[in-house]
Amino acid sequence: MKVPGFLLAGLAALSMAGCATRGPAVDSPALSDPEALAAAQAAQATRAAWLASRPDWSFAGRVAVNANGKGGSGRIDWQQTGTGYQVALSAPVTRQSWRLGGDLQTRAARLDGLEGGPREGADADRLLREATGWDIPVASMVHWARGVADPSASVDGVEYDTDGRLRTLTQQGWRVDYLDWFPAEGAQPVMPRRMEARRQGATVKVAVDQWQLAPQ
């Protein structure tokens, strides 16, 4: 399977982006006090409900992907409208890009920007694996990127930091570490600034520059 050439070029050309998404695993202590833990769980439930009431959102930032030693880095722009998504990845220096579009309900997806033309499939995760060799849980990432669990899968583990924010989330064999957060603004709760999703042989790192959350 051939990784798109612009991403390999972007790995070198966008070294600054790569550095921005690299970082140590979560090293802050996990919250253990029962009373504080209960308060953190309640706050996370309130936060998740607030986000669920705003199904239209977007973020812009940087991403670095590695799958069995192959990958790249670049700019990422994620636009979510209800169950539909458009994810664009670009390497500004090489002026190359691809776009993944799909719907969480139908699971159908289309990947544009590949050599040989666009590809379509009934499953976005499988489409990406077959076209690029990457292992990215697209449907779950819709939730993980916002710092909430995927409601369609069981939660295998969750930890909070001493500030009561989500620290790690484990689902479907993936461990998601939340390394940095944007502070709350008005009614808007804290939002992930930097996260890493890992499982054996695969890593997805995201550094968000800006969130846009549509009003209810």
PDB file of C-alpha atoms in Angstrom:
ATOM      1  CA  MET A   1       0.000   0.000   0.000  1.00  0.00           C
ATOM      2  CA  LYS A   2       1.407   3.337  -1.004  1.00  0.00           C
ATOM      3  CA  VAL A   3       1.307   6.291   1.368  1.00  0.00           C
ATOM      4  CA  PRO A   4       0.475   9.499  -0.554  1.00  0.00           C
ATOM      5  CA  GLY A   5       3.756  11.059  -1.611  1.00  0.00           C
ATOM      6  CA  PHE A   6       2.889  14.546  -0.422  1.00  0.00           C
ATOM      7  CA  LEU A   7       2.584  13.258   3.130  1.00  0.00           C
ATOM      8  CA  LEU A   8       6.051  11.780   3.075  1.00  0.00           C
ATOM      9  CA  ALA A   9       7.312  15.079   1.697  1.00  0.00           C
ATOM     10  CA  GLY A  10       5.276  16.912   4.291  1.00  0.00           C
ATOM     11  CA  LEU A  11       6.989  14.978   7.040  1.00  0.00           C
ATOM     12  CA  ALA A  12      10.218  16.755   6.124  1.00  0.00           C
ATOM     13  CA  ALA A  13       8.786  20.031   4.847  1.00  0.00           C
ATOM     14  CA  LEU A  14       6.511  20.477   7.842  1.00  0.00           C
ATOM     15  CA  SER A  15       8.956  19.542  10.537  1.00  0.00           C
ATOM     16  CA  MET A  16       7.629  22.403  12.637  1.00  0.00           C
ATOM     17  CA  ALA A  17       4.183  20.822  12.576  1.00  0.00           C
ATOM     18  CA  GLY A  18       5.671  17.488  13.502  1.00  0.00           C
ATOM     19  CA  CYS A  19       7.459  19.017  16.454  1.00  0.00           C
ATOM     20  CA  ALA A  20       4.246  20.675  17.567  1.00  0.00           C
ATOM     21  CA  THR A  21       2.441  17.342  17.690  1.00  0.00           C
ATOM     22  CA  ARG A  22       5.238  15.437  19.400  1.00  0.00           C
ATOM     23  CA  GLY A  23       5.301  15.243  23.143  1.00  0.00           C
ATOM     24  CA  PRO A  24       5.741  12.921  26.082  1.00  0.00           C
ATOM     25  CA  ALA A  25       3.037  10.593  27.245  1.00  0.00           C
ATOM     26  CA  VAL A  26       0.799  11.958  29.955  1.00  0.00           C
ATOM     27  CA  ASP A  27       2.978  12.371  33.030  1.00  0.00           C
ATOM     28  CA  SER A  28       0.657  14.356  35.280  1.00  0.00           C
ATOM     29  CA  PRO A  29      -0.735  12.345  38.178  1.00  0.00           C
ATOM     30  CA  ALA A  30      -4.142  10.749  37.819  1.00  0.00           C
ATOM     31  CA  LEU A  31      -6.916  11.901  40.111  1.00  0.00           C
ATOM     32  CA  SER A  32      -7.491   9.351  42.873  1.00  0.00           C
ATOM     33  CA  ASP A  33      -9.382  11.106  45.675  1.00  0.00           C
ATOM     34  CA  PRO A  34     -12.915   9.614  45.591  1.00  0.00           C
ATOM     35  CA  GLU A  35     -14.712  12.910  46.191  1.00  0.00           C
ATOM     36  CA  ALA A  36     -12.660  14.810  43.607  1.00  0.00           C
ATOM     37  CA  LEU A  37     -13.029  11.926  41.152  1.00  0.00           C
ATOM     38  CA  ALA A  38     -16.825  11.975  41.509  1.00  0.00           C
ATOM     39  CA  ALA A  39     -16.814  15.732  40.863  1.00  0.00           C
ATOM     40  CA  ALA A  40     -14.645  15.255  37.758  1.00  0.00           C
ATOM     41  CA  GLN A  41     -16.970  12.551  36.425  1.00  0.00           C
ATOM     42  CA  ALA A  42     -20.002  14.780  36.963  1.00  0.00           C
ATOM     43  CA  ALA A  43     -18.269  17.709  35.237  1.00  0.00           C
ATOM     44  CA  GLN A  44     -17.334  15.492  32.289  1.00  0.00           C
ATOM     45  CA  ALA A  45     -20.938  14.291  31.955  1.00  0.00           C
ATOM     46  CA  THR A  46     -22.137  17.921  31.892  1.00  0.00           C
ATOM     47  CA  ARG A  47     -19.448  18.783  29.364  1.00  0.00           C
ATOM     48  CA  ALA A  48     -20.382  15.835  27.127  1.00  0.00           C
ATOM     49  CA  ALA A  49     -24.057  16.857  27.192  1.00  0.00           C
ATOM     50  CA  TRP A  50     -23.143  20.449  26.235  1.00  0.00           C
ATOM     51  CA  LEU A  51     -21.090  19.209  23.267  1.00  0.00           C
ATOM     52  CA  ALA A  52     -23.793  16.748  22.183  1.00  0.00           C
ATOM     53  CA  SER A  53     -26.225  19.661  21.899  1.00  0.00           C
ATOM     54  CA  ARG A  54     -23.898  21.270  19.339  1.00  0.00           C
ATOM     55  CA  PRO A  55     -23.461  18.731  16.524  1.00  0.00           C
ATOM     56  CA  ASP A  56     -21.955  21.287  14.114  1.00  0.00           C
ATOM     57  CA  TRP A  57     -18.345  22.152  14.829  1.00  0.00           C
ATOM     58  CA  SER A  58     -14.905  22.439  13.311  1.00  0.00           C
ATOM     59  CA  PHE A  59     -11.270  22.665  14.232  1.00  0.00           C
ATOM     60  CA  ALA A  60      -8.046  23.598  12.454  1.00  0.00           C
ATOM     61  CA  GLY A  61      -4.621  22.413  13.455  1.00  0.00           C
ATOM     62  CA  ARG A  62      -1.821  19.978  12.719  1.00  0.00           C
ATOM     63  CA  VAL A  63      -1.710  16.200  12.550  1.00  0.00           C
ATOM     64  CA  ALA A  64       1.001  13.558  12.512  1.00  0.00           C
ATOM     65  CA  VAL A  65       0.191   9.946  11.606  1.00  0.00           C
ATOM     66  CA  ASN A  66       2.373   6.860  11.862  1.00  0.00           C
ATOM     67  CA  ALA A  67       1.379   3.330  10.881  1.00  0.00           C
ATOM     68  CA  ASN A  68       4.008   0.602  11.201  1.00  0.00           C
ATOM     69  CA  GLY A  69       6.824   3.070  10.633  1.00  0.00           C
ATOM     70  CA  LYS A  70       5.210   4.970   7.746  1.00  0.00           C
ATOM     71  CA  GLY A  71       3.374   8.255   7.937  1.00  0.00           C
ATOM     72  CA  GLY A  72       3.574  11.991   7.652  1.00  0.00           C
ATOM     73  CA  SER A  73       2.385  15.292   9.049  1.00  0.00           C
ATOM     74  CA  GLY A  74       0.560  18.357   7.830  1.00  0.00           C
ATOM     75  CA  ARG A  75      -2.325  20.747   8.360  1.00  0.00           C
ATOM     76  CA  ILE A  76      -5.738  19.363   9.227  1.00  0.00           C
ATOM     77  CA  ASP A  77      -9.151  21.012   8.941  1.00  0.00           C
ATOM     78  CA  TRP A  78     -12.129  19.058  10.253  1.00  0.00           C
ATOM     79  CA  GLN A  79     -15.666  20.232   9.469  1.00  0.00           C
ATOM     80  CA  GLN A  80     -18.518  18.371  11.176  1.00  0.00           C
ATOM     81  CA  THR A  81     -22.181  18.963  10.322  1.00  0.00           C
ATOM     82  CA  GLY A  82     -24.348  16.588  12.280  1.00  0.00           C
ATOM     83  CA  THR A  83     -23.290  13.094  11.218  1.00  0.00           C
ATOM     84  CA  GLY A  84     -21.479  14.326   8.115  1.00  0.00           C
ATOM     85  CA  TYR A  85     -17.788  15.202   8.060  1.00  0.00           C
ATOM     86  CA  GLN A  86     -15.183  16.670   5.724  1.00  0.00           C
ATOM     87  CA  VAL A  87     -11.562  16.229   6.747  1.00  0.00           C
ATOM     88  CA  ALA A  88      -8.859  17.997   4.730  1.00  0.00           C
ATOM     89  CA  LEU A  89      -5.146  17.382   5.126  1.00  0.00           C
ATOM     90  CA  SER A  90      -2.619  19.538   3.315  1.00  0.00           C
ATOM     91  CA  ALA A  91       1.090  20.142   3.003  1.00  0.00           C
ATOM     92  CA  PRO A  92       1.372  23.873   2.253  1.00  0.00           C
ATOM     93  CA  VAL A  93       4.987  23.654   1.080  1.00  0.00           C
ATOM     94  CA  THR A  94       4.226  21.029  -1.588  1.00  0.00           C
ATOM     95  CA  ARG A  95       0.712  22.393  -2.224  1.00  0.00           C
ATOM     96  CA  GLN A  96      -0.724  18.905  -2.189  1.00  0.00           C
ATOM     97  CA  SER A  97      -3.729  17.700  -0.244  1.00  0.00           C
ATOM     98  CA  TRP A  98      -6.399  15.082   0.174  1.00  0.00           C
ATOM     99  CA  ARG A  99      -9.943  15.222   1.498  1.00  0.00           C
ATOM    100  CA  LEU A 100     -11.995  12.559   3.259  1.00  0.00           C
ATOM    101  CA  GLY A 101     -15.754  13.019   3.289  1.00  0.00           C
ATOM    102  CA  GLY A 102     -18.390  10.764   4.742  1.00  0.00           C
ATOM    103  CA  ASP A 103     -21.332  10.227   7.048  1.00  0.00           C
ATOM    104  CA  LEU A 104     -21.383   8.423  10.388  1.00  0.00           C
ATOM    105  CA  GLN A 105     -24.843   6.957   9.780  1.00  0.00           C
ATOM    106  CA  THR A 106     -24.340   5.530   6.308  1.00  0.00           C
ATOM    107  CA  ARG A 107     -20.600   4.913   6.937  1.00  0.00           C
ATOM    108  CA  ALA A 108     -20.007   5.604   3.227  1.00  0.00           C
ATOM    109  CA  ALA A 109     -16.861   7.635   2.560  1.00  0.00           C
ATOM    110  CA  ARG A 110     -14.929   9.165  -0.326  1.00  0.00           C
ATOM    111  CA  LEU A 111     -11.217   9.961  -0.412  1.00  0.00           C
ATOM    112  CA  ASP A 112     -10.008  12.558  -2.932  1.00  0.00           C
ATOM    113  CA  GLY A 113      -6.473  13.574  -3.807  1.00  0.00           C
ATOM    114  CA  LEU A 114      -4.909  10.166  -4.428  1.00  0.00           C
ATOM    115  CA  GLU A 115      -2.934   9.157  -7.457  1.00  0.00           C
ATOM    116  CA  GLY A 116      -5.323   7.437  -9.834  1.00  0.00           C
ATOM    117  CA  GLY A 117      -8.348   9.431  -8.756  1.00  0.00           C
ATOM    118  CA  PRO A 118     -10.822   9.324  -5.866  1.00  0.00           C
ATOM    119  CA  ARG A 119     -11.750   6.171  -4.027  1.00  0.00           C
ATOM    120  CA  GLU A 120     -15.032   5.325  -2.328  1.00  0.00           C
ATOM    121  CA  GLY A 121     -15.966   2.733   0.242  1.00  0.00           C
ATOM    122  CA  ALA A 122     -18.638   1.660   2.688  1.00  0.00           C
ATOM    123  CA  ASP A 123     -16.307   2.126   5.674  1.00  0.00           C
ATOM    124  CA  ALA A 124     -14.011   5.133   6.169  1.00  0.00           C
ATOM    125  CA  ASP A 125     -11.531   3.240   8.358  1.00  0.00           C
ATOM    126  CA  ARG A 126     -11.135   0.466   5.809  1.00  0.00           C
ATOM    127  CA  LEU A 127     -10.948   2.953   2.926  1.00  0.00           C
ATOM    128  CA  LEU A 128      -8.037   4.739   4.591  1.00  0.00           C
ATOM    129  CA  ARG A 129      -6.226   1.483   5.378  1.00  0.00           C
ATOM    130  CA  GLU A 130      -6.570   0.238   1.810  1.00  0.00           C
ATOM    131  CA  ALA A 131      -5.633   3.550   0.181  1.00  0.00           C
ATOM    132  CA  THR A 132      -2.880   4.754   2.502  1.00  0.00           C
ATOM    133  CA  GLY A 133      -1.984   1.974   4.946  1.00  0.00           C
ATOM    134  CA  TRP A 134      -3.032   4.212   7.825  1.00  0.00           C
ATOM    135  CA  ASP A 135      -5.015   2.971  10.816  1.00  0.00           C
ATOM    136  CA  ILE A 136      -7.322   5.816  11.872  1.00  0.00           C
ATOM    137  CA  PRO A 137     -10.628   5.180  13.720  1.00  0.00           C
ATOM    138  CA  VAL A 138     -12.526   7.954  11.941  1.00  0.00           C
ATOM    139  CA  ALA A 139     -15.925   7.487  13.612  1.00  0.00           C
ATOM    140  CA  SER A 140     -14.401   7.384  17.097  1.00  0.00           C
ATOM    141  CA  MET A 141     -12.119  10.313  16.341  1.00  0.00           C
ATOM    142  CA  VAL A 142     -15.226  12.467  15.853  1.00  0.00           C
ATOM    143  CA  HIS A 143     -15.766  12.077  19.604  1.00  0.00           C
ATOM    144  CA  TRP A 144     -12.206  11.683  20.863  1.00  0.00           C
ATOM    145  CA  ALA A 145     -11.092  14.918  19.191  1.00  0.00           C
ATOM    146  CA  ARG A 146     -13.600  16.795  21.375  1.00  0.00           C
ATOM    147  CA  GLY A 147     -12.525  14.980  24.516  1.00  0.00           C
ATOM    148  CA  VAL A 148     -15.512  12.642  24.938  1.00  0.00           C
ATOM    149  CA  ALA A 149     -15.943   8.888  24.640  1.00  0.00           C
ATOM    150  CA  ASP A 150     -17.404   7.257  21.550  1.00  0.00           C
ATOM    151  CA  PRO A 151     -20.965   6.372  22.668  1.00  0.00           C
ATOM    152  CA  SER A 152     -21.106   3.414  20.261  1.00  0.00           C
ATOM    153  CA  ALA A 153     -18.331   1.521  22.075  1.00  0.00           C
ATOM    154  CA  SER A 154     -17.686   0.456  25.643  1.00  0.00           C
ATOM    155  CA  VAL A 155     -15.161   2.417  27.685  1.00  0.00           C
ATOM    156  CA  ASP A 156     -12.307   0.234  28.893  1.00  0.00           C
ATOM    157  CA  GLY A 157     -10.629   2.873  31.020  1.00  0.00           C
ATOM    158  CA  VAL A 158     -10.747   6.547  31.906  1.00  0.00           C
ATOM    159  CA  GLU A 159      -8.570   8.792  34.053  1.00  0.00           C
ATOM    160  CA  TYR A 160      -8.772  12.448  35.074  1.00  0.00           C
ATOM    161  CA  ASP A 161      -5.967  14.819  35.951  1.00  0.00           C
ATOM    162  CA  THR A 162      -5.723  16.752  39.186  1.00  0.00           C
ATOM    163  CA  ASP A 163      -7.571  19.672  37.554  1.00  0.00           C
ATOM    164  CA  GLY A 164     -10.556  17.396  36.913  1.00  0.00           C
ATOM    165  CA  ARG A 165     -10.018  17.219  33.135  1.00  0.00           C
ATOM    166  CA  LEU A 166      -9.960  14.061  31.067  1.00  0.00           C
ATOM    167  CA  ARG A 167      -6.427  12.618  31.175  1.00  0.00           C
ATOM    168  CA  THR A 168      -6.659   9.297  29.329  1.00  0.00           C
ATOM    169  CA  LEU A 169      -9.444   7.399  27.582  1.00  0.00           C
ATOM    170  CA  THR A 170      -9.206   3.771  26.470  1.00  0.00           C
ATOM    171  CA  GLN A 171     -11.639   2.354  23.893  1.00  0.00           C
ATOM    172  CA  GLN A 172     -11.484  -0.324  21.195  1.00  0.00           C
ATOM    173  CA  GLY A 173      -7.836  -1.064  21.898  1.00  0.00           C
ATOM    174  CA  TRP A 174      -6.829   2.609  21.581  1.00  0.00           C
ATOM    175  CA  ARG A 175      -5.385   4.728  24.379  1.00  0.00           C
ATOM    176  CA  VAL A 176      -6.096   8.431  23.938  1.00  0.00           C
ATOM    177  CA  ASP A 177      -3.915  10.801  25.956  1.00  0.00           C
ATOM    178  CA  TYR A 178      -5.005  14.412  26.436  1.00  0.00           C
ATOM    179  CA  LEU A 179      -1.829  16.448  26.842  1.00  0.00           C
ATOM    180  CA  ASP A 180      -3.099  20.033  26.801  1.00  0.00           C
ATOM    181  CA  TRP A 181      -6.397  21.926  26.899  1.00  0.00           C
ATOM    182  CA  PHE A 182      -7.862  25.247  25.868  1.00  0.00           C
ATOM    183  CA  PRO A 183      -9.413  26.949  28.915  1.00  0.00           C
ATOM    184  CA  ALA A 184     -13.165  27.363  29.220  1.00  0.00           C
ATOM    185  CA  GLU A 185     -14.618  30.495  27.641  1.00  0.00           C
ATOM    186  CA  GLY A 186     -17.993  31.625  28.897  1.00  0.00           C
ATOM    187  CA  ALA A 187     -20.420  28.714  28.531  1.00  0.00           C
ATOM    188  CA  GLN A 188     -17.960  26.786  26.371  1.00  0.00           C
ATOM    189  CA  PRO A 189     -16.128  24.117  28.392  1.00  0.00           C
ATOM    190  CA  VAL A 190     -12.456  23.254  28.159  1.00  0.00           C
ATOM    191  CA  MET A 191     -11.515  21.798  24.756  1.00  0.00           C
ATOM    192  CA  PRO A 192      -8.550  19.603  23.769  1.00  0.00           C
ATOM    193  CA  ARG A 193      -5.520  21.461  22.475  1.00  0.00           C
ATOM    194  CA  ARG A 194      -3.241  18.438  22.044  1.00  0.00           C
ATOM    195  CA  MET A 195      -4.028  14.728  22.031  1.00  0.00           C
ATOM    196  CA  GLU A 196      -2.427  11.432  21.023  1.00  0.00           C
ATOM    197  CA  ALA A 197      -4.271   8.224  20.119  1.00  0.00           C
ATOM    198  CA  ARG A 198      -2.177   5.060  20.137  1.00  0.00           C
ATOM    199  CA  ARG A 199      -2.476   1.351  19.702  1.00  0.00           C
ATOM    200  CA  GLN A 200       0.027  -1.263  18.592  1.00  0.00           C
ATOM    201  CA  GLY A 201       1.631  -0.140  15.329  1.00  0.00           C
ATOM    202  CA  ALA A 202      -0.430   3.042  14.971  1.00  0.00           C
ATOM    203  CA  THR A 203      -0.280   6.593  16.302  1.00  0.00           C
ATOM    204  CA  VAL A 204      -2.392   9.664  15.539  1.00  0.00           C
ATOM    205  CA  LYS A 205      -1.288  12.984  17.060  1.00  0.00           C
ATOM    206  CA  VAL A 206      -3.377  16.133  16.789  1.00  0.00           C
ATOM    207  CA  ALA A 207      -2.527  19.686  17.847  1.00  0.00           C
ATOM    208  CA  VAL A 208      -5.515  22.035  17.549  1.00  0.00           C
ATOM    209  CA  ASP A 209      -4.962  25.710  16.783  1.00  0.00           C
ATOM    210  CA  GLN A 210      -8.609  26.786  16.872  1.00  0.00           C
ATOM    211  CA  TRP A 211     -12.033  25.387  17.677  1.00  0.00           C
ATOM    212  CA  GLN A 212     -15.342  26.637  16.258  1.00  0.00           C
ATOM    213  CA  LEU A 213     -18.460  25.412  18.062  1.00  0.00           C
ATOM    214  CA  ALA A 214     -21.787  26.463  16.593  1.00  0.00           C
ATOM    215  CA  PRO A 215     -24.344  27.907  19.022  1.00  0.00           C
ATOM    216  CA  GLN A 216     -27.227  25.672  20.050  1.00  0.00           C
TER     217      GLN A 216
END
